[in-house]
Coordinates of C-alpha atoms in Angstrom, one line a residue:
X1 CA 82.1 113.5 111.2
X2 CA 78.4 111.7 111.1
X3 CA 76.6 112.3 107.5
X4 CA 74.0 111.6 105.6
X5 CA 74.7 110.4 101.9
X6 CA 72.1 112.2 99.0
X7 CA 70.0 109.7 97.2
X8 CA 69.0 111.8 94.9
X9 CA 69.1 109.6 91.8
X10 CA 69.6 112.7 89.1
X11 CA 69.0 111.0 85.4
X12 CA 70.3 114.1 83.7
X13 CA 73.2 114.6 85.9
X14 CA 74.3 110.9 85.3
X15 CA 73.7 111.3 81.1
X16 CA 75.6 114.4 81.2
X17 CA 78.5 112.6 83.4
X18 CA 77.9 109.5 80.8
X19 CA 78.3 111.6 78.3
X20 CA 81.1 113.9 79.5
X21 CA 83.4 110.8 79.7
X22 CA 82.8 109.8 76.1
X23 CA 83.9 113.2 74.8
X24 CA 86.9 113.2 77.1
X25 CA 88.1 109.6 75.9
X26 CA 87.3 111.2 72.4
X27 CA 89.1 114.1 72.9
X28 CA 92.2 112.1 74.2
X29 CA 92.1 110.1 71.2
X30 CA 95.2 111.1 69.8
X31 CA 97.3 111.3 73.5
X32 CA 99.5 108.8 74.6
X33 CA 97.7 107.7 78.1
X34 CA 98.5 104.0 78.2
X35 CA 101.8 105.2 80.1
X36 CA 102.9 108.4 81.9
X37 CA 106.2 109.0 83.2
X38 CA 105.9 110.1 87.1
X39 CA 107.5 113.3 86.5
X40 CA 106.0 116.8 85.1
X41 CA 106.7 117.2 81.3
X42 CA 110.3 116.4 82.0
X43 CA 110.4 119.3 84.1
X44 CA 113.4 118.9 87.0
X45 CA 111.0 118.2 90.5
X46 CA 112.2 119.1 93.4
X47 CA 111.0 118.9 97.2
X48 CA 108.5 117.8 99.9
X49 CA 104.9 116.2 100.0
X50 CA 103.1 115.9 102.9
X51 CA 99.6 114.0 102.7
X52 CA 97.7 112.1 105.3
X53 CA 94.4 110.4 105.2
X54 CA 92.6 107.1 103.7
X55 CA 94.6 104.1 105.6
X56 CA 92.6 101.8 103.1
X57 CA 95.1 103.3 100.5
X58 CA 98.5 102.6 102.1
X59 CA 99.6 99.9 100.0
X60 CA 98.8 101.4 96.9
X61 CA 100.2 104.7 98.4
X62 CA 103.3 102.5 99.4
X63 CA 104.2 101.8 95.5
X64 CA 103.4 105.4 94.3
X65 CA 105.5 106.7 96.6
X66 CA 108.1 104.3 95.0
X67 CA 107.7 104.8 91.9
X68 CA 107.7 108.5 92.0
X69 CA 110.5 109.0 94.3
X70 CA 112.9 106.5 92.0
X71 CA 112.0 109.0 88.9
X72 CA 112.5 111.7 91.0
X73 CA 115.3 111.5 93.3
X74 CA 114.7 114.7 94.8
X75 CA 111.6 114.1 95.9
X76 CA 109.8 112.8 99.3
X77 CA 106.4 112.2 99.4
X78 CA 105.1 111.8 103.2
X79 CA 101.7 109.9 103.8
X80 CA 99.7 109.5 107.2
X81 CA 97.5 106.7 106.9
X82 CA 95.4 108.5 110.2
X83 CA 92.6 107.2 108.5
X84 CA 89.9 109.4 106.2
X85 CA 88.5 111.4 108.7
X86 CA 91.6 112.5 110.4
X87 CA 93.3 113.3 106.7
X88 CA 90.5 115.3 105.7
X89 CA 90.3 117.6 109.1
X90 CA 94.3 117.9 108.7
X91 CA 93.9 119.4 105.0
X92 CA 91.2 121.3 106.0
X93 CA 92.9 123.1 108.4
X94 CA 96.1 123.8 106.1
X95 CA 98.3 121.2 107.8
X96 CA 99.0 118.7 104.6
X97 CA 99.0 119.3 101.0
X98 CA 96.8 116.8 100.1
X99 CA 94.6 114.1 101.6
X100 CA 93.3 111.0 100.6
X101 CA 89.9 109.6 101.3
X102 CA 87.3 107.2 101.1
X103 CA 84.5 109.3 101.1
X104 CA 84.2 112.1 99.5
X105 CA 84.1 115.8 100.4
X106 CA 80.2 116.6 102.4
X107 CA 78.6 120.3 101.4
X108 CA 80.2 121.5 104.5
X109 CA 83.6 120.4 103.8
X110 CA 83.4 121.5 100.0
X111 CA 82.7 124.9 101.2
X112 CA 85.8 124.6 103.7
X113 CA 88.4 123.0 101.3
X114 CA 86.7 125.8 98.4
X115 CA 87.9 128.7 101.4
X116 CA 91.2 127.1 102.3
X117 CA 92.3 126.4 98.6
X118 CA 91.4 130.2 98.2
X119 CA 89.0 129.8 95.3
X120 CA 88.9 126.1 94.3
X121 CA 90.0 122.4 95.2
X122 CA 90.4 119.2 93.2
X123 CA 89.3 116.0 93.8
X124 CA 89.8 113.0 92.1
X125 CA 89.0 109.1 92.7
X126 CA 92.8 107.0 92.4
X127 CA 92.0 103.8 93.8
X128 CA 88.8 101.4 93.7
X129 CA 89.1 98.9 96.3
X130 CA 86.7 96.0 97.7
X131 CA 85.9 96.0 101.3
X132 CA 86.1 92.7 102.1
X133 CA 84.1 91.0 105.3
X134 CA 87.0 89.2 106.9
X135 CA 86.6 86.7 109.8
X136 CA 88.3 84.1 111.6
X137 CA 86.3 80.9 112.5
X138 CA 87.9 77.7 113.1
X139 CA 87.5 75.1 110.8
X140 CA 84.8 77.2 108.3
X141 CA 87.1 78.2 105.2
X142 CA 84.1 79.0 102.9
X143 CA 81.4 81.5 104.1
X144 CA 78.1 82.9 102.5
X145 CA 76.4 85.6 103.5
X146 CA 73.3 88.1 102.3
X147 CA 73.3 91.6 103.1
X148 CA 70.6 91.3 105.6
X149 CA 72.7 88.6 107.3
X150 CA 75.5 90.9 107.2
X151 CA 73.8 93.8 108.8
X152 CA 72.0 91.4 111.5
X153 CA 75.6 90.4 112.6
X154 CA 76.8 94.0 112.6
X155 CA 74.1 95.4 114.7
X156 CA 74.0 92.7 117.1
X157 CA 71.1 90.5 116.1
X158 CA 72.7 87.4 115.0
X159 CA 75.2 86.6 117.9
X160 CA 76.0 83.0 117.4
X161 CA 78.0 81.6 114.2
X162 CA 75.5 78.6 114.2
X163 CA 72.0 80.9 114.0
X164 CA 70.0 79.7 111.4
X165 CA 70.5 82.8 109.6
X166 CA 73.8 82.0 109.2
X167 CA 73.5 78.2 108.4
X168 CA 70.4 78.4 105.8
X169 CA 72.9 80.4 103.4
X170 CA 76.0 77.8 104.5
X171 CA 73.9 74.4 103.7
X172 CA 76.6 71.6 105.1
X173 CA 79.0 73.7 106.7
X174 CA 80.4 72.5 110.2
X175 CA 79.2 76.0 112.3
X176 CA 80.4 76.0 115.7
X177 CA 78.0 77.7 118.7
X178 CA 80.6 80.3 119.1
X179 CA 80.0 83.7 119.8
X180 CA 80.0 86.2 117.0
X181 CA 82.5 89.4 118.2
X182 CA 81.6 92.1 115.4
X183 CA 84.8 94.5 115.1
X184 CA 84.1 97.6 113.7
X185 CA 86.5 100.7 113.2
X186 CA 87.0 102.9 116.5
X187 CA 88.2 105.7 114.6
X188 CA 86.1 108.0 112.0
X189 CA 86.5 106.6 108.8
X190 CA 85.5 106.1 105.4
X191 CA 85.6 102.6 105.0
X192 CA 83.1 102.8 108.2
X193 CA 81.0 104.9 105.3
X194 CA 80.9 103.1 102.6
X195 CA 80.6 99.8 104.3
X196 CA 77.2 101.4 106.5
X197 CA 76.0 103.2 103.0
X198 CA 76.1 99.3 101.3
X199 CA 73.9 98.2 105.0
X200 CA 71.3 101.2 104.7
X201 CA 70.7 100.5 100.9
X202 CA 71.2 97.0 100.2
X203 CA 69.5 95.5 103.9
X204 CA 67.2 98.6 104.9
X205 CA 65.1 96.8 106.7
X206 CA 67.7 95.5 108.9
X207 CA 70.0 98.4 108.7
X208 CA 68.0 101.6 109.7
X209 CA 71.1 104.0 110.6
X210 CA 72.1 106.4 107.9
X211 CA 75.7 105.9 106.3
X212 CA 77.9 107.7 108.4
X213 CA 81.6 107.6 109.0
X214 CA 81.2 107.3 112.9
X215 CA 80.3 103.1 114.0
X216 CA 76.2 104.0 115.2
X217 CA 76.5 101.3 117.8
X218 CA 78.6 100.8 121.1
X219 CA 78.2 96.8 120.6
X220 CA 81.3 94.7 119.3
X221 CA 85.0 95.6 119.2
X222 CA 86.2 98.6 118.0
X223 CA 90.1 99.1 116.0
X224 CA 91.8 101.4 115.2
X225 CA 92.3 102.5 111.8
X226 CA 92.5 99.3 109.1
X227 CA 95.1 97.2 111.4
X228 CA 93.7 97.6 114.6
X229 CA 90.2 96.0 112.3
X230 CA 92.5 93.3 110.9
X231 CA 94.4 92.7 114.1
X232 CA 91.3 92.3 116.5
X233 CA 89.8 89.8 114.0
X234 CA 92.9 87.7 113.5
X235 CA 93.3 87.9 117.6
X236 CA 89.7 86.2 118.1
X237 CA 88.2 82.8 117.1
X238 CA 84.8 84.0 115.8
X239 CA 85.5 87.4 114.8
X240 CA 84.2 89.3 111.9
X241 CA 85.4 92.8 110.6
X242 CA 85.2 94.7 107.4
X243 CA 88.6 96.1 106.0
X244 CA 90.1 96.6 102.6
X245 CA 90.6 93.2 101.1
X246 CA 94.9 94.3 100.3
X247 CA 95.0 93.8 104.4
X248 CA 93.0 90.4 104.8
X249 CA 95.9 88.5 105.1
X250 CA 95.4 84.8 105.9
X251 CA 91.8 86.0 106.9
X252 CA 88.6 84.0 105.8
X253 CA 86.8 86.6 103.1
X254 CA 82.7 86.2 103.1
X255 CA 81.4 85.9 99.2
X256 CA 78.1 88.2 99.7
X257 CA 75.0 87.4 98.0
X258 CA 74.2 89.5 94.6
X259 CA 70.8 88.9 93.3
X260 CA 70.6 85.0 93.5
X261 CA 74.3 84.5 93.9
X262 CA 77.5 84.8 96.1
X263 CA 80.0 87.1 94.6
X264 CA 83.7 87.2 96.2
X265 CA 85.3 90.5 96.1
X266 CA 87.4 90.4 92.8
X267 CA 89.1 93.4 91.4
X268 CA 86.9 93.1 88.1
X269 CA 83.3 93.0 90.2
X270 CA 84.5 96.5 92.0
X271 CA 85.6 97.9 88.9
X272 CA 82.3 96.7 87.3
X273 CA 80.2 98.2 89.9
X274 CA 81.7 101.6 89.8
X275 CA 80.8 101.5 85.9
X276 CA 77.3 100.9 86.5
X277 CA 77.3 103.9 89.3
X278 CA 76.4 108.0 89.3
X279 CA 77.8 110.9 89.8
X280 CA 77.6 112.7 92.4
X281 CA 75.1 115.5 92.4
X282 CA 76.0 119.3 93.1
X283 CA 79.7 119.0 92.4
X284 CA 82.2 121.5 91.0
X285 CA 83.8 120.6 87.5
X286 CA 86.9 119.3 89.6
X287 CA 85.3 117.1 92.0
X288 CA 84.7 114.0 90.2
X289 CA 82.7 112.1 93.3
X290 CA 80.8 108.8 92.1
X291 CA 77.6 107.9 94.2
X292 CA 78.3 103.6 94.0
X293 CA 75.4 101.4 93.3
X294 CA 74.9 99.7 95.9
X295 CA 71.8 97.7 95.0
X296 CA 73.1 96.3 92.1
X297 CA 72.0 92.7 91.6
X298 CA 74.2 91.6 88.3
X299 CA 76.3 88.9 89.8
X300 CA 79.1 90.2 87.7
X301 CA 78.9 93.0 90.5
X302 CA 80.8 93.4 94.0
X303 CA 78.9 96.8 95.6
X304 CA 80.6 96.6 99.0
X305 CA 83.3 99.0 97.2
X306 CA 84.9 101.8 98.2
X307 CA 86.4 104.6 95.7
X308 CA 89.0 106.5 97.6
X309 CA 89.9 110.1 96.2
X310 CA 93.1 112.2 96.3
X311 CA 91.8 115.7 97.8
X312 CA 94.2 118.8 96.5
X313 CA 93.8 122.5 96.2
X314 CA 93.4 123.9 92.7
X315 CA 95.7 126.4 93.5
X316 CA 99.3 126.0 95.6
X317 CA 101.2 129.4 97.3
X318 CA 104.6 128.7 94.8
X319 CA 105.1 126.8 90.9
X320 CA 107.3 124.2 92.7
X321 CA 104.7 123.4 95.1
X322 CA 102.1 123.0 91.9
X323 CA 103.9 121.4 89.8
X324 CA 105.3 118.5 92.1
X325 CA 101.1 118.0 93.8
X326 CA 100.2 118.0 89.8
X327 CA 103.1 115.7 88.8
X328 CA 102.3 113.1 91.4
X329 CA 98.4 113.0 91.3
X330 CA 99.3 112.3 87.7
X331 CA 101.0 109.2 87.9
X332 CA 98.6 107.8 90.4
X333 CA 95.8 107.9 87.8
X334 CA 97.6 106.9 85.0
X335 CA 98.0 103.2 83.6
X336 CA 101.4 102.8 85.5
X337 CA 100.0 104.6 88.6
X338 CA 97.1 102.4 88.6
X339 CA 99.4 98.9 88.0
X340 CA 101.4 99.7 90.9
X341 CA 98.7 100.1 92.9
X342 CA 96.8 96.8 91.7
X343 CA 99.9 94.5 92.0
X344 CA 100.6 95.9 95.7
X345 CA 96.9 96.0 96.6
X346 CA 94.9 94.3 94.3
X347 CA 92.7 97.2 93.5
X348 CA 90.8 97.5 90.5
X349 CA 92.4 99.8 87.8
X350 CA 90.2 102.7 86.6
X351 CA 88.6 102.9 83.5
X352 CA 90.3 104.8 80.8
X353 CA 87.7 107.0 80.3
X354 CA 87.6 108.1 84.1
X355 CA 91.3 108.1 84.0
X356 CA 91.7 110.5 81.6
X357 CA 88.6 112.6 83.2
X358 CA 91.0 113.0 86.2
X359 CA 94.2 113.6 84.7
X360 CA 92.0 116.8 82.9
X361 CA 91.0 117.9 86.3
X362 CA 94.4 117.2 88.1
X363 CA 95.8 119.2 84.9
X364 CA 94.1 122.5 86.4
X365 CA 96.4 122.8 89.1
X366 CA 97.9 125.7 89.5
X367 CA 100.4 128.5 91.5
X368 CA 99.3 131.6 92.9
X369 CA 102.6 133.2 92.0

């Protein structure tokens, strides 16, 4: 599912988006959105929700499921972290109630979702994640990499750890004459889309391929899902890969050059770059897709991030299902839900304004009955 991300930076759309956030936040000033009980207005919820998609969301999803099911003992939420591409495909085919995706729907998928949902869908950000450049290199505890160097490594142009480009960015480091094994996702992946989007924008002279969910090269080693990448990097001295930071474990995490400094992938820096980003253009009212600012030079930002979405229909066949999906998604974007995700996955919570805008979109979910 290769696709090219539109680069149309619409100043008017950006201003309208910012204004809508302010107005939404102001309109909610009399509401208490600091904590949301994971139920639907006190209604008794029961039934089963089935979702699939983003493996980056897995740790956060475990926390959301636990919190929601604890408060609603007659509810079961199933989620298959099969990858963003697989999850979206299942949703568009009517196989699951919702999909988690680390890349927002493209134009063809938007049309399919509208058709599958009989007129409208909801796509809201639920999770802001740092994509970490993880590595396994004996004797190297700190690693600094510029965008061009990261691109050169993953494009197969830089093949040894003591290459002069890496050495120049890490003075004093004891870099071995070890071959680099660059590990990428072998499945269609929203994480790959966001990572290649970053490389294409921040290192365009080196990384000439467009952003895409499918890895563009045959070189390197593939890993299935986030866990597959982490396992491959863990098992190979000299290996490097990209994955959700919450899954990095004991692997090294590179600092990425932003402006004149090297920045670690902190939740605060990830949240800051999303705040400095624009809405994607050409989206319907309840589609809150964001075009991340990958070329930020502010050292308080970390641009190698993904904004992960929950995608659901605007209308469901029966009231019970509509109530259930609405309540679960509302919990995810609430203060309590965002704190649960941050605790489990180290994610950056949505801003109050973006959380409220997402809640407003979710609240439109209804039934056809």
